Coordinates of C-alpha atoms and ligand atoms in Angstrom, one line a residue:
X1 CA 12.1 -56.1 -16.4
X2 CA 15.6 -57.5 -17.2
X3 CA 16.3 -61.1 -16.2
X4 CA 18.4 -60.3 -13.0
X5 CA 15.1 -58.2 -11.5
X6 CA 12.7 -61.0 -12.9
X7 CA 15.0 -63.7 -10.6
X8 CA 15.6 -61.1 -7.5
X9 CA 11.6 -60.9 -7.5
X10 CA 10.3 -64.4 -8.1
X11 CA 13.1 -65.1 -5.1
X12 CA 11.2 -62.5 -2.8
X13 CA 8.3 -63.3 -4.0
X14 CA 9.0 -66.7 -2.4
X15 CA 9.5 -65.0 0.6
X16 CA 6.8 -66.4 2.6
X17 CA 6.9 -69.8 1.0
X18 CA 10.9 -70.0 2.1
X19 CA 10.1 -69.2 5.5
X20 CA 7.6 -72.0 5.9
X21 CA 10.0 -74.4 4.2
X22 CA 10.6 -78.0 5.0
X23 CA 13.2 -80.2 4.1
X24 CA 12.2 -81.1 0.5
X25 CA 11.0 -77.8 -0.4
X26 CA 14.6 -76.1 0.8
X27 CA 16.0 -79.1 -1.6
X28 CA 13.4 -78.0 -4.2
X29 CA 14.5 -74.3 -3.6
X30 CA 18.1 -74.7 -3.9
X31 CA 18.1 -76.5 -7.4
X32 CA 15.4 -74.0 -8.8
X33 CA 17.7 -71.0 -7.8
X34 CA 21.2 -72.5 -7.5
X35 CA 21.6 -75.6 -9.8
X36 CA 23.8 -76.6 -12.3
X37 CA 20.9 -75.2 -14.5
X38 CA 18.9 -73.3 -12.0
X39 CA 17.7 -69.3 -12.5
X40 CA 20.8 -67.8 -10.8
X41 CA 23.8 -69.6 -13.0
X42 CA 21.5 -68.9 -16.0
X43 CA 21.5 -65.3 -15.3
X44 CA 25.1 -65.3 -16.3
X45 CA 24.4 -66.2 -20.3
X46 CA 23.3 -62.7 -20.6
X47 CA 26.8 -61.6 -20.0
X48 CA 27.7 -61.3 -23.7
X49 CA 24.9 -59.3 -24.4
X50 CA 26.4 -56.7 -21.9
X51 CA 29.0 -54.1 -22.8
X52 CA 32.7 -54.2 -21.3
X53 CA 31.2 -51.5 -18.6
X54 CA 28.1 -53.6 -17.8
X55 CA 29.6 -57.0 -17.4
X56 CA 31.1 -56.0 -13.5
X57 CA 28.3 -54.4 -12.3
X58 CA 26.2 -57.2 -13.4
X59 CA 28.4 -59.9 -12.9
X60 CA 28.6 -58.2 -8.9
X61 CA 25.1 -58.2 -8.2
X62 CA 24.3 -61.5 -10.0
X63 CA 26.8 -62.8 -7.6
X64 CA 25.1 -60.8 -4.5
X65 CA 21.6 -62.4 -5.0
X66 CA 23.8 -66.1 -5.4
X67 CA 25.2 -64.9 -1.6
X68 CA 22.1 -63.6 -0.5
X69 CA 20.3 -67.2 -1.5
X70 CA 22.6 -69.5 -0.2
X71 CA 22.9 -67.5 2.8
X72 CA 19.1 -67.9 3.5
X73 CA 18.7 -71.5 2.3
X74 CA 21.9 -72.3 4.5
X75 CA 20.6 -70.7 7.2
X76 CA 16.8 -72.1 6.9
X77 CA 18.1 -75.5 6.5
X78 CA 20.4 -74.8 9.8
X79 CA 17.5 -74.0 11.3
X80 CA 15.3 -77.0 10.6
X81 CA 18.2 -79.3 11.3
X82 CA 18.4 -77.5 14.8
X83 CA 15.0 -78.0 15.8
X84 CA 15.0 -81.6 14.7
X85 CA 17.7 -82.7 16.8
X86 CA 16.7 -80.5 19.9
X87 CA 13.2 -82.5 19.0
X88 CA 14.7 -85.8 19.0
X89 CA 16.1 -85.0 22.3
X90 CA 13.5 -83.8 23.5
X91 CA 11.5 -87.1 23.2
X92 CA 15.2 -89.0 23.8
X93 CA 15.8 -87.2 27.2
X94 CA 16.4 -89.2 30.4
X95 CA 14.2 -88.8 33.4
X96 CA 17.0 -89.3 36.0
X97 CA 14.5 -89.3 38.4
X98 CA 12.2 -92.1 37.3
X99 CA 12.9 -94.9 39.4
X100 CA 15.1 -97.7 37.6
X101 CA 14.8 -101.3 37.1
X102 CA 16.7 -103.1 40.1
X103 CA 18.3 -106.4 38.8
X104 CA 18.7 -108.9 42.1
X105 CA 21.8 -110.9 42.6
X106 CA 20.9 -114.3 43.8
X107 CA 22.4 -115.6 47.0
X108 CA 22.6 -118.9 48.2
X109 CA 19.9 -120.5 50.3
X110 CA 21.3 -121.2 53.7
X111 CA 21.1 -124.9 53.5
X112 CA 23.1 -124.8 50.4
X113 CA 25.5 -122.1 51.6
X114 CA 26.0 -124.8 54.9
X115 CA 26.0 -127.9 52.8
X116 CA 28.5 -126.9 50.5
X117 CA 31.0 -125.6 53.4
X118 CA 30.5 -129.3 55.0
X119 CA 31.3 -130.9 51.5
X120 CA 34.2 -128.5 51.3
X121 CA 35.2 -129.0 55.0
X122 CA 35.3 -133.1 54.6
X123 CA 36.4 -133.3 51.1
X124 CA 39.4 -131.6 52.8
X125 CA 39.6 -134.7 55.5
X126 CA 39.8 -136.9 52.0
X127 CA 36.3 -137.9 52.1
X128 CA 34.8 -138.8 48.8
X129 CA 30.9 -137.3 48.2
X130 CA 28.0 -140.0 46.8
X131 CA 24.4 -140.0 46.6
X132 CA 21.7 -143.1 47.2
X133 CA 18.1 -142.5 45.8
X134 CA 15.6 -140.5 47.4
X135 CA 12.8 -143.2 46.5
X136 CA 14.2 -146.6 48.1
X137 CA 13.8 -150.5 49.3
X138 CA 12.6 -151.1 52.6
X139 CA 15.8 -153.2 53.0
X140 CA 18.2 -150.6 52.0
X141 CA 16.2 -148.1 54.4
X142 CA 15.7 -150.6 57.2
X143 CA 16.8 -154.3 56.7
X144 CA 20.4 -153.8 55.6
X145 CA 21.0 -151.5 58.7
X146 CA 19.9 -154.3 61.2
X147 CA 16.2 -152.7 61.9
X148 CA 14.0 -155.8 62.3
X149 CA 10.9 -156.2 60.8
X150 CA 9.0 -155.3 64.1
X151 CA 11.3 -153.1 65.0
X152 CA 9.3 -150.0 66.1
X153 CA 11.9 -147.8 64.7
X154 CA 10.2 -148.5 61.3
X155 CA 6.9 -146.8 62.8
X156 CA 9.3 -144.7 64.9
X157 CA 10.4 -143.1 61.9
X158 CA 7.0 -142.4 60.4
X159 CA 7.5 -143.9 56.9
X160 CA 5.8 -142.6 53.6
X161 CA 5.4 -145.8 52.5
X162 CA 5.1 -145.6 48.3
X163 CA 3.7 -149.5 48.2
X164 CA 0.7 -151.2 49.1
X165 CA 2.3 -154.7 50.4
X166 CA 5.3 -154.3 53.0
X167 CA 8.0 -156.1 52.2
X168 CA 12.1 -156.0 51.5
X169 CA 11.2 -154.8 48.1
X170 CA 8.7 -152.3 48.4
X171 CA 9.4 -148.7 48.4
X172 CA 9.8 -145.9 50.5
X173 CA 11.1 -142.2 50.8
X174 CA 13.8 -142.9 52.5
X175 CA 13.5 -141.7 56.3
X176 CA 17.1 -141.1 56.9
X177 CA 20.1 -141.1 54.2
X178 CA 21.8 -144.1 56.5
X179 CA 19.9 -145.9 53.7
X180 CA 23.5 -145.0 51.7
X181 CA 25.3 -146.9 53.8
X182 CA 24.6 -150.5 52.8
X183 CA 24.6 -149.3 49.0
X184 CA 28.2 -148.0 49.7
X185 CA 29.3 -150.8 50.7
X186 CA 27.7 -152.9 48.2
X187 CA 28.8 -150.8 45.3
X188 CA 32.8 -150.4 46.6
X189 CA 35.5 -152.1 48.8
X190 CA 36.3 -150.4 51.9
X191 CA 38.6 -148.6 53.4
X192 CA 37.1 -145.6 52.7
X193 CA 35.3 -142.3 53.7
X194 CA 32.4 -141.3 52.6
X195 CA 29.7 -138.5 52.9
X196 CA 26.7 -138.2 51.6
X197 CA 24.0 -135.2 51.9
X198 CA 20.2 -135.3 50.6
X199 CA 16.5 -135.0 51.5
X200 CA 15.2 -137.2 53.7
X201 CA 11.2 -137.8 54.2
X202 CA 9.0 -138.5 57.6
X203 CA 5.4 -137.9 58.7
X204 CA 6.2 -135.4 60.9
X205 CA 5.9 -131.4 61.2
X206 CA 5.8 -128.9 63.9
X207 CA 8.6 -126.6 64.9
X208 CA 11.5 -128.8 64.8
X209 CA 10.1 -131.1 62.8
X210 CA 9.5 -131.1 58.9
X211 CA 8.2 -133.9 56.9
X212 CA 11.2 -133.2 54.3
X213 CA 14.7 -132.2 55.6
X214 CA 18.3 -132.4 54.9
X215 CA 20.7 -135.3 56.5
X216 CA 24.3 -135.6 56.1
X217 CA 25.5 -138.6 56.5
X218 CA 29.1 -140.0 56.8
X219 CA 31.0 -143.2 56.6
X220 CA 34.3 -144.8 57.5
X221 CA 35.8 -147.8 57.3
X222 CA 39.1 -149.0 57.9
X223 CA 41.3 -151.6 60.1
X224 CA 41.5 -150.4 63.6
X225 CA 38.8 -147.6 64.1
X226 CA 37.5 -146.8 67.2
X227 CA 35.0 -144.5 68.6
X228 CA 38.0 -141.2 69.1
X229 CA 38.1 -141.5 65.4
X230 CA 34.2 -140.6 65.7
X231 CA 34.4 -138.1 67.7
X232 CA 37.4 -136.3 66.5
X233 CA 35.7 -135.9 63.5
X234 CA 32.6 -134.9 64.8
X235 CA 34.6 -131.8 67.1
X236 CA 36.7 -131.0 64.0
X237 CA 33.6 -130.5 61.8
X238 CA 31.5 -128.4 64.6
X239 CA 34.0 -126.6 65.4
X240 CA 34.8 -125.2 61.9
X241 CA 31.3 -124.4 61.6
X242 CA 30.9 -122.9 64.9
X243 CA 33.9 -121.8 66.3
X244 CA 36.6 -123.0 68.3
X245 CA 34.4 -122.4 71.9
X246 CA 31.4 -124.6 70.5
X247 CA 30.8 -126.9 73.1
X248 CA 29.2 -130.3 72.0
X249 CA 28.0 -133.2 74.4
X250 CA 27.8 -136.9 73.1
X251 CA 24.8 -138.6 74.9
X252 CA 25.0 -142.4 74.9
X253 CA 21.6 -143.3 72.4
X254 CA 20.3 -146.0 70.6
X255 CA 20.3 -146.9 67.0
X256 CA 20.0 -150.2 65.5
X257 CA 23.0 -149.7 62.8
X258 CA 25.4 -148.6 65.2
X259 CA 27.1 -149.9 68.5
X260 CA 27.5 -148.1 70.8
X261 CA 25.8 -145.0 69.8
X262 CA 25.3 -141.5 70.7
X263 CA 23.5 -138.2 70.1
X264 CA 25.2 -135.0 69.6
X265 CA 24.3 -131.8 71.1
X266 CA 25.3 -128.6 70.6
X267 CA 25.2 -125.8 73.4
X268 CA 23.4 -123.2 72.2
X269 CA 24.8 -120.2 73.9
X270 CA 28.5 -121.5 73.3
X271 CA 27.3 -120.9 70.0
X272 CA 26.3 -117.4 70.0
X273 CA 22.7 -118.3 70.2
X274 CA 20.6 -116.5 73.0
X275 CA 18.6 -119.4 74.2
X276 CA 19.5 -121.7 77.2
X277 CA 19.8 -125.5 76.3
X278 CA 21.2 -128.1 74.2
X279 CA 20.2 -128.3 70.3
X280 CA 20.3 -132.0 69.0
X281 CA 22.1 -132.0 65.8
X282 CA 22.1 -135.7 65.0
X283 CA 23.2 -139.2 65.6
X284 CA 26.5 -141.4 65.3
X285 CA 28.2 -144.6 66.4
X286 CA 30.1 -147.4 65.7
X287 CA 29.0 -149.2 62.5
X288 CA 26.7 -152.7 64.3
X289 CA 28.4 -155.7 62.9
X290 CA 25.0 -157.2 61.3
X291 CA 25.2 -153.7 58.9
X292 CA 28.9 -154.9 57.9
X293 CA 27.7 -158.5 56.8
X294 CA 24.4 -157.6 56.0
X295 CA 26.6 -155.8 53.0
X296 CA 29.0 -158.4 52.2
X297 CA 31.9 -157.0 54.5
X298 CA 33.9 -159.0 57.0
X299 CA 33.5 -157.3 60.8
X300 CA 36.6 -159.2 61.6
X301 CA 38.4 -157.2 59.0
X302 CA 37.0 -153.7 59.1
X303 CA 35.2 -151.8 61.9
X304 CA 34.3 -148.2 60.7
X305 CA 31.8 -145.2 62.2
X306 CA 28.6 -143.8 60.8
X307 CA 27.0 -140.5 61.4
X308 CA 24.0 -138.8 60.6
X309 CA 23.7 -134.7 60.4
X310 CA 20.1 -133.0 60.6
X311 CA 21.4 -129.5 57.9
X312 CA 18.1 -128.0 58.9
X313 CA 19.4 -128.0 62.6
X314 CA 22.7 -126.9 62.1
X315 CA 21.8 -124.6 60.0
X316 CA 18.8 -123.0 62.9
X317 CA 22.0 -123.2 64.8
X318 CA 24.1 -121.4 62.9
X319 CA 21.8 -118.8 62.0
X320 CA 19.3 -118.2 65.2
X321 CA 16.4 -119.7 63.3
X322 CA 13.7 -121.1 65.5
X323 CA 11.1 -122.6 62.9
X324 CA 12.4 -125.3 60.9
X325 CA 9.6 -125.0 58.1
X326 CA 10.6 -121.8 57.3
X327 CA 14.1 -123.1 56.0
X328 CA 11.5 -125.0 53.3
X329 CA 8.5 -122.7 52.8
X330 CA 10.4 -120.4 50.1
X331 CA 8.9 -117.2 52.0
X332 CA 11.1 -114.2 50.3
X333 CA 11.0 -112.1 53.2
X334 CA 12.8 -115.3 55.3
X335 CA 15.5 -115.6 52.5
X336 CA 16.7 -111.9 52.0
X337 CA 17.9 -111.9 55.2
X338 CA 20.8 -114.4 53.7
X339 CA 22.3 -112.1 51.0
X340 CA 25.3 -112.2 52.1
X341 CA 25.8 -116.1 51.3
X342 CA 27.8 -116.5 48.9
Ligands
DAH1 N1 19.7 -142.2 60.6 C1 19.6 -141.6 61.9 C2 18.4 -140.7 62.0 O1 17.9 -140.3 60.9 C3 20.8 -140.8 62.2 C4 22.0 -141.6 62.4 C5 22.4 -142.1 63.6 C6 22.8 -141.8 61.3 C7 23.5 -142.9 63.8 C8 24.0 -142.6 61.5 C9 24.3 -143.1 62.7 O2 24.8 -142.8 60.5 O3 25.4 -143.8 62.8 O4 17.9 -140.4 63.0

């Protein structure tokens, strides 16, 4: 057999083997057959040994069984690249119809969506927001704002009380954030306007009552206030949360800190609400003298108003809620229904 037959029939002897190839063996392959120094360019030293007649013929069908190799390696190895990648998507592929992974946007809670448009709403009338602690003095919670010691508004506001011994310096969680007023007025010189918002803390809980709420509490004082200061205020602030037809009542009331003082009502229909009646909202009046020197200011000099907002109400109010623990309780199914605070 000469050389060129011996090649052509180890390469279809192969035949089988070529077939079944994988990567490396079609690597393999190639270099055996078609490398620098593989069976098929080593065919071509025989040339010389050919005559001038022989050389074409030879050179021709040396050069067919080159084609006839790389044509079936090229296509094998097309092959096996094909069926990897349609493998690897395959196992890559997308089920569009698997059900995806739903990322929540947050929304405010509606206390804080309300709170912060009532810091917005009187940072606009040039009030200036500050906070008093949570965990208090009996005299900044009672004493400074003119509530005896025997007063019964001390039980009336059913106290935690955090000491043992009662006294001026023991502590309590503050029952009502009027406890910032005295500190205000200790810690700066009026005139000025103040609000402050936080938790406030009572014994209490049934349906409009929850031993931890929200107060917002303001103060003024100037030369020359008098109660239309108080209530234009008030009406400005209700009816930006409310609406222009919100229809509030001032109902004379008693408070030790203030003189006079009254409660504020809102009606609830003139609110959109569909419920007869009035909702209290909270308590105001003009600052008692005895609060003013209790904190080191002269009556004589300045007079001012005070007010104190329940958020939890206003925000029922606002939003037709009729249990007040459920603006605390953190139940999910209660808080989607406020996505749209943003
Ligand atoms: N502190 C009172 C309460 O919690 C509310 C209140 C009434 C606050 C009159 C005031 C005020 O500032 O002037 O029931």
């Amino acid at each position: 057999m000469n050389p060129l037959d011996e090649v052509r029939s180890s390469w279809a002897s192969l035949a089988s083997e070529i077939n079944a190839a994988d990567e490396t063996k079609l690597v393999e392959l190639r270099s055996r057959f078609l490398g620098k120094k593989g069976e098929i360019p080593g065919l071509m030293r025989h040339l010389g040994s050919l005559s001038a007649d022989e050389k074409p013929v030879y050179g021709a069908a040396v050069q067919a069984l080159r084609q006839e190799v790389e044509s079936t390696l090229d296509r094998l190895q097309e092959q096996l690249r094909s069926a990897a990648l349609k493998a690897r998507l395959e196992s890559e592929r997308l089920d569009l119809t698997l059900p995806g992974d739903r990322s929540e946007a947050g929304t405010l809670h509606p206390l804080v969506a309300l709170r912060d448009e009532i810091l917005d709403l009187f940072t606009g009338m040039g009030f200036e927001i500050a906070d008093a602690p949570e965990i208090d003095t009996e005299w900044f919670n009672f004493s400074a704002l003119n509530v005896a010691d025997d007063h019964p508004a001390r039980d009336m506001q059913d106290t935690f009380f955090l000491s043992r011994e009662r006294g001026e310096d023991s502590l309590v969680l503050r029952t009502h954030t009027s406890n910032y007023q005295p500190h205000a007025m200790r810690d700066r010189k009026p005139p000025f306007r103040l609000l402050s918002c936080g938790q406030v803390y009572r014994c209490d809980s049934d349906a409009t009552h929850s031993p931890v709420f929200t107060q917002v509490e303001g103060l003024v004082l100037d030369k020359g206030i008098s109660f239309s200061h108080l209530k234009a205020t008030i009406y400005t602030m209700v009816r930006a949360l409310y609406g222009e037809g919100a229809v509030l009542r001032f109902r004379p009331s008693f408070f030790p800190f203030t003189e006079p003082s009254a409660e504020m009502d809102v009606d609830c229909r003139s609110v959109g609400l569909d419920r007869d009646g009035w909702m209290e909202i909270g308590g105001c009046g003009m600052v008692h003298p005895n609060v003013l020197t209790n904190s080191g200011v002269d009556p004589e000099e300045f007079q001012g108003f005070a007010f104190g907002f329940g958020l939890d109400r206003m925000a029922m109010l606002r939003h037709g809620i009729k249990d007040i623990g459920l603006l605390t309780a953190g139940d999910m199914r209660f808080l989607r229904q406020f996505k749209g605070l943003a």
